[in-house]
Amino acid sequence: MSGLDTIPPVLLARLGKPDSRAIDGYVADGGYASWKNVLAGAKSGEWTPAKLTDMVKASGLRGRGGAGFPCGLKWTFVPTKEKRGEKPVYLLCNADESEPGTFKDRLLIEQDPHQILEGMMLASFALDVKHAYIYIRGEMVHGAEYLNAAIAEAHAKGFLGTDILGSGVDLTITVHRGAGAYICGEETALIESLEGKRGHPRIKPPFPAVSGVWGCPTVVNNVETLCCVKHIVDRGADWFKGVGRNEKNTGPKLYAVSGHVEKPGVYEAPIGIPWEQLLAMAGGVRGGRKLKAVIPGGSSAPMLTAAEIAGIPMDFDGIAAAKSMFGSAAIIVMDETTDIPKAVTNIAKFYAHESCGQCTPCREGTPWLLKMLRRIVNGEGKKTDLDLLLQISNQMGNGMTICVFADAAIAPVISGITKFRGEFEAYIEKSTKPGFETAASSDITAAIADRTAAGMHS
Amino acid sequence: MSGGANVPVAEQAGLPRTGEHGALSCGKALSFSKEARAELDRLLTRYPTKQAALLPTLWLAQKEWGWISREAVDAVASLLGLAPAFVWGVVTFYTMYNRAPVGKHLIQVCTSISCHLNGAEEVFHECKKRLGGLKTGETSKDGKYTVIEVECLAQCDKAPAVMVNDDDYAVITKDNLDAFLKGLG
């Protein structure tokens, strides 16, 4: 058996069950068995935080939020009790999913919140956390309600609180709602936001594991990552390691497929399945049309042409080898009818709107890129625009800013222009022809101008 | 563009621009209800600092008064022991705190990439058109509708996605737009 063989759903196993959010159903399906087991073993010494951390390390789990950093290794960066003294350790569940194309965590939050809570409980045990927070994006109003209801149920059953099930372990989980800011998904911006400030990313080091929220050691883990922790404890590190393409890409993975496919949705498969298999799961390209390009990891990942993505294993290293990014496994499919300059302009609009404004290259650069792209798709492009766009992009990225937002913003611009330059040139050629009448306005331009006028663009 | 490129929200909404730091005034002093105060007391137990309760307190304020006016900023600032200027700085950073009154139905159309690929811009413009030619962020004369464009709602599989107040709507197209709007009432 190969690690890429189809497996029954793990993370999505409880999807579609009647009242999948209720604790009774969760417990009936074997939920909280690991938590009870760990708590019981904590007293006898059978379970220790180190043992749980080692298990996660051995599983090869890499963070599912986008960076793909080894989860167990991240946990070991938290200073020991002797070093940190009286300072508590905090666990933050990053439920601020908001990168265009990404919608996998929403499903877990809305359908199976107890799975997330159990993952958080186990991670909290490994990290000696007494108070964990779920930072959920403001738009997921109902998701926050479901999580709060699940926390109340878990309290009522005695799975949360003080001296949980007589184990001596204490844990509280609090849901904290964001208020509409993409950057708050970045871990240090999330921390600032939780502290009650604007979500401005912090300079690293110090890394959150050493000095995070309220100056205390903090671990930020994605929703899906924490769910994986639950299943690793349920089934063992070897099981997790046995799923996936190779030892650096292990476990089941949620793929969020959207755009021009027949069946957009979240699909679970062993990490590293070939591109064609994933596309087939999503029903193929809509209307039997030809594939033009794919954004393989959320809007900040460089786009790949149909030829470039052919045969690529869909995991961290497979997509990195194709010079793009696996990110959060948000796959945006674009068919042959896609107007790439307009798509790139749309993505640039997102980044111009969401830049936190802290670093000059990003604050000034993102609207500049947008302005030029709008000019091009609006039929007012100049011949020098494309090179200038690339030049600005290069000056914005590659470590010029505190966080990687600027790098995210330039990736679609650079990849779009370099891979589909002809389409941009066609727009410019049309507009530089004598006698050409400027198009009244493109949809995108009108939308942006409209929003700016309304003062929505802060 | 009939509104001109630089018309501030205040003028569009027909409100006096009387607030400090650009915040609008609602014209009367505000204080939190007993229920909201009790909720705040509960919130404060969840964080080691008072300031950490700022985002939740602003949510409470928006629930009480519908939008964040200068007076709401003052009320929140004094409850949490923060400077009003700081609170206003936080309010303006986030997109979900309304800085002017909104209609009964705040219609938020997502136009990010997956929705864009499925015709979201057209839905957005049609929506404003069918509600009597509203401008972005403008509220209809009967106070019922405000239409804005938002960035990714994490519903890319249901594109074009729309959110109205706290509720999510999937696959809103030009064809079902009328039925959708009618359904809002």
XYZ file of C-alpha atoms in Angstrom:
643
model
C 0.000 0.000 0.000
C 1.295 3.427 -0.869
C 0.792 6.527 1.228
C -1.180 8.040 -1.610
C -3.848 5.343 -1.719
C -7.303 6.679 -1.101
C -8.284 6.585 2.564
C -11.662 7.075 4.196
C -12.096 10.679 5.329
C -10.435 11.467 8.640
C -10.744 15.211 9.178
C -14.081 15.271 7.377
C -15.322 11.908 8.697
C -18.203 13.456 10.629
C -19.330 15.779 7.869
C -22.977 15.616 6.969
C -23.942 13.717 10.115
C -27.147 14.986 11.633
C -26.226 17.558 14.251
C -22.518 16.979 13.707
C -21.825 19.879 16.050
C -23.368 18.311 19.161
C -21.119 16.805 21.795
C -23.198 13.629 22.200
C -22.656 12.655 18.589
C -18.996 13.534 18.844
C -18.517 11.344 21.924
C -20.518 8.521 20.313
C -18.062 8.648 17.399
C -15.155 8.166 19.772
C -14.532 11.853 20.378
C -12.739 12.986 23.535
C -11.467 9.403 24.077
C -7.904 10.622 23.514
C -8.417 13.570 25.830
C -9.764 11.315 28.585
C -6.948 8.864 27.965
C -4.274 11.560 28.178
C -5.808 13.024 31.339
C -5.941 9.593 32.987
C -2.369 8.891 31.895
C -1.210 12.259 33.201
C -1.727 11.087 36.765
C -0.030 7.739 36.332
C 2.835 9.294 34.419
C 1.959 7.332 31.301
C 1.302 10.579 29.449
C 3.623 13.573 29.697
C 3.746 16.772 27.675
C 7.076 15.609 26.240
C 5.575 12.324 25.099
C 2.756 14.073 23.283
C 5.137 16.560 21.664
C 7.413 13.743 20.543
C 4.445 11.988 19.021
C 3.528 15.052 16.970
C 7.167 15.460 15.963
C 7.376 11.821 14.904
C 4.213 12.161 12.818
C 5.908 14.686 10.535
C 2.897 17.024 10.776
C 3.591 20.330 9.047
C 1.469 23.388 9.833
C -1.642 23.557 7.661
C -2.047 27.330 7.787
C 0.299 28.058 4.930
C 3.916 28.092 6.046
C 4.247 24.327 6.404
C 6.543 24.579 9.416
C 6.937 21.311 11.373
C 4.360 21.512 14.161
C 6.147 19.477 16.824
C 9.369 21.420 16.304
C 7.484 24.710 16.755
C 6.190 23.429 20.078
C 9.712 22.697 21.316
C 10.637 26.382 20.908
C 8.565 27.250 23.987
C 11.010 27.851 26.859
C 11.003 25.335 29.687
C 9.341 26.102 33.018
C 12.709 26.937 34.551
C 13.441 29.473 31.842
C 10.053 31.141 31.569
C 9.418 31.380 35.301
C 5.936 32.507 36.269
C 4.865 33.362 32.740
C 1.961 31.327 31.418
C 2.067 29.737 27.966
C -0.745 30.549 25.555
C -2.115 28.524 22.672
C -3.844 30.489 19.930
C -5.931 28.650 17.384
C -5.708 30.617 14.167
C -9.225 30.560 12.742
C -8.785 33.809 10.837
C -9.074 32.142 7.454
C -9.335 34.902 4.874
C -6.956 34.442 1.973
C -8.917 34.430 -1.276
C -9.434 30.809 -2.284
C -9.158 29.409 1.247
C -12.266 28.009 2.902
C -11.279 24.661 4.427
C -11.246 25.778 8.086
C -14.729 27.248 7.831
C -16.039 23.757 7.147
C -14.305 22.298 10.218
C -15.523 25.175 12.389
C -19.108 25.003 11.200
C -19.465 21.228 11.031
C -17.234 19.683 13.660
C -16.149 22.217 16.309
C -15.463 19.562 18.955
C -12.757 18.087 16.749
C -10.964 21.459 16.950
C -11.504 21.729 20.701
C -10.081 18.258 21.329
C -7.048 19.123 19.224
C -6.620 22.288 21.279
C -6.973 20.359 24.541
C -4.260 17.902 23.532
C -1.955 20.664 22.276
C -2.573 22.587 25.500
C -1.531 19.548 27.501
C 1.666 19.213 25.484
C 2.467 22.903 25.943
C 1.321 23.319 29.565
C -1.311 25.846 28.492
C -4.024 26.853 30.954
C -5.824 29.334 28.738
C -6.183 28.922 24.994
C -7.865 31.311 22.573
C -9.537 30.786 19.246
C -9.067 33.875 17.093
C -11.862 33.598 14.558
C -12.416 36.041 11.730
C -15.271 38.435 12.345
C -17.245 37.391 9.286
C -17.760 33.875 10.627
C -20.463 34.977 13.038
C -22.183 31.607 13.148
C -18.870 29.749 13.360
C -18.072 31.719 16.526
C -21.510 30.834 17.921
C -20.973 27.133 17.211
C -17.553 27.203 18.860
C -18.949 28.983 21.924
C -21.761 26.442 22.156
C -19.261 23.580 21.843
C -17.084 25.086 24.583
C -20.135 25.355 26.865
C -20.979 21.695 26.161
C -17.409 20.611 26.860
C -17.492 22.520 30.150
C -20.773 20.880 31.106
C -19.285 17.436 30.466
C -16.239 18.302 32.536
C -13.756 18.274 29.615
C -12.781 21.887 30.304
C -12.372 23.861 33.522
C -10.263 23.259 36.607
C -8.918 19.880 37.685
C -10.431 18.316 34.597
C -11.788 14.829 35.395
C -9.672 14.784 38.529
C -6.420 14.961 36.590
C -5.096 18.166 38.106
C -5.093 19.706 34.608
C -6.785 23.115 34.124
C -7.878 24.536 30.773
C -10.094 27.364 29.586
C -10.833 28.106 25.927
C -12.038 31.538 24.808
C -13.362 32.539 21.413
C -12.147 35.942 20.243
C -13.737 37.486 17.178
C -11.721 39.532 14.730
C -13.354 42.435 12.942
C -12.362 42.194 9.294
C -8.628 42.371 8.566
C -6.817 39.791 6.464
C -3.461 40.562 8.037
C -4.689 39.260 11.402
C -4.116 35.760 10.046
C -0.390 36.512 10.257
C 0.606 35.192 13.672
C 2.132 38.324 15.160
C -0.663 40.524 13.784
C -3.122 38.070 15.297
C -1.359 38.503 18.634
C -1.505 42.309 18.414
C -5.177 42.132 17.511
C -5.909 39.825 20.441
C -4.218 42.364 22.695
C -6.753 44.946 21.522
C -4.743 46.850 18.945
C -4.538 47.386 15.214
C -3.290 44.177 13.634
C 0.236 45.319 12.839
C 2.712 42.464 12.453
C 5.667 42.474 14.818
C 9.316 42.293 13.940
C 10.739 38.822 14.575
C 12.704 37.824 16.620
C 11.598 37.462 19.299
C 9.386 34.719 17.948
C 5.982 34.213 19.572
C 7.115 30.921 21.098
C 9.433 32.989 23.301
C 7.543 36.281 23.571
C 4.042 36.303 22.109
C 0.736 37.516 23.441
C 1.087 39.690 26.576
C 4.825 39.033 26.393
C 4.343 35.363 27.212
C 5.397 32.249 25.279
C 2.728 31.647 22.641
C 2.057 28.973 20.063
C -0.161 29.850 17.106
C -1.565 26.837 15.247
C -4.018 26.651 12.381
C -7.451 25.025 12.801
C -6.647 22.069 10.537
C -3.254 21.531 12.213
C -4.935 21.186 15.608
C -7.474 18.754 14.169
C -4.562 16.676 12.848
C -3.073 16.599 16.368
C -6.263 14.960 17.633
C -6.045 12.229 15.006
C -2.336 11.680 15.618
C -3.065 11.006 19.294
C -6.064 8.844 18.311
C -4.221 6.665 15.827
C -0.532 7.116 16.462
C 2.347 8.859 14.745
C 3.079 5.883 12.485
C -0.403 5.934 11.048
C -0.079 9.643 10.203
C 3.363 9.097 8.731
C 2.010 6.273 6.595
C -0.399 8.626 4.851
C 1.038 10.990 2.253
C 3.658 11.138 -0.447
C 6.910 10.980 1.528
C 8.274 11.545 5.018
C 8.317 15.320 4.550
C 4.719 15.444 3.405
C 2.627 13.316 5.713
C -0.975 12.903 6.737
C -4.400 13.570 5.309
C -4.950 17.041 3.827
C -7.889 19.261 3.063
C -7.852 20.802 -0.385
C -10.125 23.758 -1.049
C -10.869 23.829 -4.751
C -12.672 26.811 -6.300
C -12.915 28.772 -9.516
C -13.725 27.135 -12.826
C -14.374 23.546 -11.739
C -17.555 21.506 -11.943
C -17.746 20.807 -8.211
C -16.014 23.433 -6.102
C -15.565 22.299 -2.525
C -13.287 20.934 0.174
C -11.730 17.556 -0.628
C -9.771 15.338 1.710
C -6.964 13.173 0.373
C -3.492 12.021 1.404
C -1.117 14.952 1.069
C 0.832 14.816 -2.179
C -1.717 13.390 -4.583
C -1.033 14.286 -8.213
C -2.710 17.393 -9.599
C -4.832 15.423 -12.061
C -6.337 13.333 -9.286
C -7.361 16.415 -7.331
C -8.855 18.082 -10.390
C -10.828 14.906 -11.088
C -12.182 14.944 -7.520
C -13.511 18.432 -8.177
C -15.228 17.219 -11.341
C -12.693 18.613 -13.778
C -12.640 21.974 -15.518
C -16.102 23.464 -15.852
C -17.971 22.900 -19.078
C -15.244 20.640 -20.449
C -13.133 23.688 -21.221
C -9.373 23.736 -21.327
C -7.312 24.568 -18.264
C -5.404 27.825 -18.475
C -3.781 28.414 -15.089
C -3.921 27.343 -11.470
C -3.168 29.255 -8.299
C -2.114 26.343 -6.115
C -2.036 27.779 -2.585
C -4.288 30.780 -2.111
C -4.122 34.108 -3.915
C -0.566 34.824 -2.724
C 0.888 31.798 -4.498
C 2.472 32.370 -7.906
C 0.166 31.071 -10.625
C 1.175 28.021 -12.627
C 0.264 27.403 -16.243
C -1.605 24.249 -17.237
C 1.669 22.798 -18.521
C 3.553 23.663 -15.340
C 1.104 22.003 -12.963
C 0.743 18.778 -14.975
C 1.766 15.794 -12.858
C 2.784 17.921 -9.862
C 2.349 16.308 -6.419
C 0.040 18.546 -4.417
C 2.109 19.113 -1.286
C 4.629 21.544 0.205
C 7.682 20.271 -1.659
C 5.975 19.247 -4.886
C 4.624 22.724 -5.498
C 7.777 24.432 -4.223
C 9.697 22.477 -6.864
C 7.370 23.992 -9.461
C 8.341 27.426 -8.042
C 5.054 28.192 -6.420
C 3.586 27.695 -2.960
C 1.341 25.042 -1.442
C 0.196 27.518 1.234
C -3.139 26.555 2.696
C -3.919 24.244 -0.246
C -6.434 26.661 -1.685
C -6.549 25.711 -5.338
C -8.006 28.329 -7.664
C -8.675 26.955 -11.123
C -8.849 29.221 -14.157
C -10.117 27.960 -17.493
C -9.275 29.159 -20.991
C -11.848 31.951 -20.859
C -10.057 33.665 -17.967
C -8.799 37.173 -18.584
C -5.490 36.942 -16.709
C -4.802 40.714 -16.541
C -8.241 41.203 -14.972
C -7.688 38.315 -12.562
C -4.313 39.737 -11.524
C -5.905 43.173 -11.083
C -8.563 41.609 -8.899
C -5.946 39.993 -6.675
C -3.964 43.247 -6.547
C -7.159 44.978 -5.390
C -7.337 42.558 -2.467
C -3.780 43.272 -1.340
C -4.096 47.030 -1.809
C -7.174 46.949 0.398
C -5.696 44.702 3.054
C -2.185 46.101 3.525
C -1.919 47.054 7.187
C -0.017 50.208 6.297
C 2.889 49.695 8.650
C 5.750 49.390 6.127
C 6.197 51.935 3.370
C 7.042 49.545 0.493
C 3.810 47.665 1.082
C 1.575 50.604 2.023
C 2.670 52.603 -1.018
C 3.461 49.711 -3.326
C 0.232 47.729 -3.201
C -2.030 50.617 -4.344
C 0.564 51.604 -6.937
C 0.516 48.135 -8.473
C -3.270 48.235 -8.459
C -3.396 51.663 -10.061
C -1.150 50.575 -12.913
C -2.979 47.293 -13.455
C -6.297 49.126 -13.491
C -4.885 51.485 -16.073
C -3.883 48.554 -18.260
C -7.182 46.670 -18.105
C -8.967 49.974 -18.535
C -7.308 50.444 -21.911
C -4.939 53.177 -20.827
C -1.752 51.167 -20.432
C 1.644 52.387 -21.510
C 4.395 50.338 -23.085
C 6.666 50.890 -20.086
C 4.055 49.708 -17.578
C 4.911 46.016 -17.481
C 8.579 46.506 -16.729
C 7.721 49.155 -14.177
C 5.271 46.780 -12.500
C 7.987 44.151 -12.215
C 10.461 46.703 -10.948
C 8.132 47.975 -8.221
C 7.318 44.395 -7.262
C 10.973 43.581 -6.824
C 11.444 46.637 -4.636
C 8.516 45.672 -2.424
C 9.407 42.070 -1.738
C 12.342 39.958 -0.680
C 12.537 41.054 2.929
C 11.862 44.776 2.523
C 8.992 44.661 5.022
C 8.219 43.394 8.519
C 5.971 40.542 7.387
C 5.546 38.601 4.155
C 2.392 40.432 3.063
C 4.282 42.412 0.410
C 5.813 39.201 -0.924
C 2.329 37.737 -1.086
C 1.033 40.782 -2.931
C 3.691 40.714 -5.638
C 3.601 36.976 -6.369
C 0.462 37.073 -8.545
C 1.679 40.208 -10.339
C 5.105 38.818 -11.167
C 3.869 35.353 -12.130
C 0.932 36.764 -14.107
C 3.091 39.123 -16.150
C 5.956 36.713 -16.742
C 3.727 33.804 -17.715
C 1.002 35.627 -19.599
C 2.839 38.713 -20.795
C 1.174 38.560 -24.190
C -2.240 39.175 -22.682
C -1.049 42.286 -20.874
C 0.694 43.498 -24.020
C -2.484 43.006 -26.018
C -4.329 45.365 -23.671
C -1.525 47.922 -23.927
C -1.236 47.595 -27.691
C -4.929 48.242 -28.108
C -4.792 51.336 -25.948
C -1.711 52.825 -27.578
C -3.176 52.518 -31.083
C -4.108 55.883 -32.560
C -7.822 56.509 -32.568
C -8.523 54.074 -29.773
C -11.292 55.203 -27.513
C -10.854 54.614 -23.830
C -13.224 52.012 -22.517
C -15.886 53.594 -20.338
C -14.713 51.633 -17.350
C -14.045 48.054 -16.516
C -16.069 46.398 -13.798
C -13.106 46.293 -11.502
C -12.161 49.923 -12.022
C -15.677 51.090 -11.372
C -15.920 48.985 -8.244
C -12.701 50.352 -6.855
C -13.455 53.971 -7.682
C -16.858 53.536 -6.158
C -15.495 52.103 -2.962
C -12.825 54.764 -2.632
C -15.451 57.460 -3.059
C -17.551 55.908 -0.357
C -14.653 56.063 2.050
C -14.620 52.303 2.464
C -10.939 52.173 1.691
C -9.240 52.878 4.971
C -19.150 58.935 -11.015
C -21.755 61.350 -9.804
C -20.448 61.515 -6.240
C -17.001 62.742 -7.187
C -13.884 60.975 -6.135
C -13.284 62.458 -2.715
C -16.612 62.924 -1.026
C -16.258 61.887 2.597
C -18.705 59.466 4.164
C -20.062 62.244 6.362
C -21.297 64.316 3.463
C -22.651 61.328 1.574
C -24.611 60.242 4.595
C -25.796 63.801 5.168
C -24.279 63.862 8.635
C -22.386 66.659 10.331
C -18.684 66.038 10.541
C -18.387 66.929 14.180
C -16.351 64.146 15.695
C -12.747 64.240 16.742
C -10.343 62.175 14.607
C -12.891 62.088 11.815
C -15.452 60.088 13.772
C -19.072 60.996 13.138
C -21.344 62.167 15.894
C -24.692 60.563 16.573
C -25.731 63.725 18.378
C -26.297 62.345 21.861
C -24.238 60.996 24.707
C -24.257 57.188 24.886
C -23.848 54.802 27.745
C -23.988 51.021 27.713
C -27.143 49.247 28.838
C -27.151 47.157 32.005
C -27.065 43.971 29.928
C -24.093 45.149 27.911
C -22.251 46.136 31.095
C -22.865 42.673 32.511
C -21.614 41.113 29.289
C -18.524 43.307 29.444
C -17.815 42.256 33.025
C -17.968 38.658 31.861
C -15.662 39.439 28.928
C -13.071 41.079 31.140
C -12.584 37.861 33.102
C -11.379 36.195 29.929
C -8.325 38.360 29.361
C -5.355 39.289 31.508
C -5.590 42.944 30.383
C -8.534 45.313 30.010
C -7.313 46.438 26.607
C -7.663 42.932 25.187
C -11.414 43.336 25.555
C -11.399 46.213 23.064
C -12.547 44.305 19.966
C -15.315 42.470 21.846
C -16.411 45.735 23.491
C -16.630 47.433 20.113
C -18.782 44.516 18.952
C -21.015 45.152 21.958
C -21.198 48.852 21.075
C -22.126 48.067 17.491
C -24.812 45.672 18.693
C -26.248 48.346 20.978
C -26.156 51.301 18.622
C -25.774 49.838 15.145
C -22.628 51.769 14.328
C -19.562 53.246 16.013
C -20.105 56.968 16.512
C -17.811 59.414 18.269
C -19.930 58.996 21.362
C -19.646 55.182 21.139
C -15.860 55.557 20.927
C -15.948 57.762 24.026
C -18.094 55.252 25.912
C -15.814 52.324 25.013
C -12.661 54.309 25.752
C -13.805 55.350 29.204
C -14.959 51.838 30.116
C -11.613 50.312 29.197
C -9.409 53.173 30.336
C -8.076 53.871 26.857
C -7.645 57.132 24.938
C -10.498 57.818 22.487
C -7.905 58.491 19.773
C -6.459 55.026 20.286
C -9.881 53.393 20.181
C -10.749 55.271 16.984
C -7.448 54.109 15.473
C -8.463 50.529 16.145
C -11.991 51.066 14.811
C -10.686 52.367 11.489
C -8.246 49.496 11.069
C -10.984 46.890 10.876
C -13.605 46.861 8.163
C -16.512 45.412 10.112
C -17.093 48.265 12.510
C -19.602 50.532 10.804
C -18.416 54.111 10.869
C -21.760 55.439 9.730
C -25.312 54.173 10.066
C -26.185 51.282 7.776
C -29.485 49.940 6.498
C -31.527 47.144 8.027
C -29.891 44.805 5.540
C -26.154 45.345 5.144
C -25.533 43.512 1.876
C -21.875 42.548 1.533
C -20.884 41.212 -1.866
C -17.587 39.336 -2.090
C -15.574 40.192 -5.194
C -12.309 38.406 -4.405
C -10.729 36.103 -6.964
C -12.927 32.982 -6.828
C -16.063 35.114 -6.769
C -14.589 37.341 -9.490
C -14.057 34.284 -11.699
C -17.752 33.567 -11.257
C -19.042 37.025 -12.142
C -19.165 38.740 -8.743
C -18.550 42.267 -10.022
C -21.615 42.039 -12.189
C -23.691 40.842 -9.229
C -22.355 43.726 -7.145
C -23.284 46.351 -9.723
C -26.647 44.798 -10.507
C -27.428 44.695 -6.813
C -26.854 48.431 -6.419
C -28.779 49.126 -9.611
C -31.819 47.106 -8.616
C -31.996 48.794 -5.239
C -32.562 52.124 -6.932
C -29.094 53.043 -8.128
C -27.367 53.037 -4.760
C -23.747 54.006 -4.519
C -21.367 51.778 -2.594
C -21.936 52.284 1.119
C -25.013 54.412 0.579
C -28.243 53.484 2.349
C -31.530 53.363 0.477
C -34.001 56.148 1.329
C -36.298 53.740 3.172
C -33.379 52.781 5.413
C -33.601 49.164 4.349
C -30.500 48.456 2.291
C -26.815 49.289 2.255
C -24.629 47.568 -0.322
C -20.876 47.225 0.058
C -18.149 45.211 -1.566
C -16.093 42.995 0.739
C -12.947 40.950 0.390
C -12.945 37.148 0.620
C -15.715 35.681 2.766
C -14.098 32.202 2.813
C -17.008 30.829 0.833
C -15.114 30.437 -2.428
C -16.907 27.173 -3.224
C -20.197 29.056 -3.149
C -19.127 31.901 -5.426
C -20.391 34.519 -5.859
C -20.846 34.679 -2.098
C -22.830 37.332 -0.297
C -23.242 38.090 3.387
C -26.224 39.990 4.747
C -25.735 41.163 8.331
C -24.645 37.934 10.076
C -25.894 35.458 7.485
C -24.148 33.804 4.547
C -25.704 33.399 1.122
C -24.331 31.137 -1.579
C -24.172 31.431 -5.345
C -25.933 34.757 -5.890
C -26.060 35.373 -9.616
C -27.697 37.906 -11.881
C -30.459 35.353 -12.459
C -31.432 34.751 -8.845
C -30.632 38.251 -7.619
C -34.229 39.473 -7.692
C -35.462 36.483 -5.716
C -32.608 36.940 -3.265
C -33.362 40.620 -2.673
C -37.072 39.926 -2.385
C -36.336 37.230 0.173
C -34.609 39.753 2.404
C -37.827 41.701 2.744
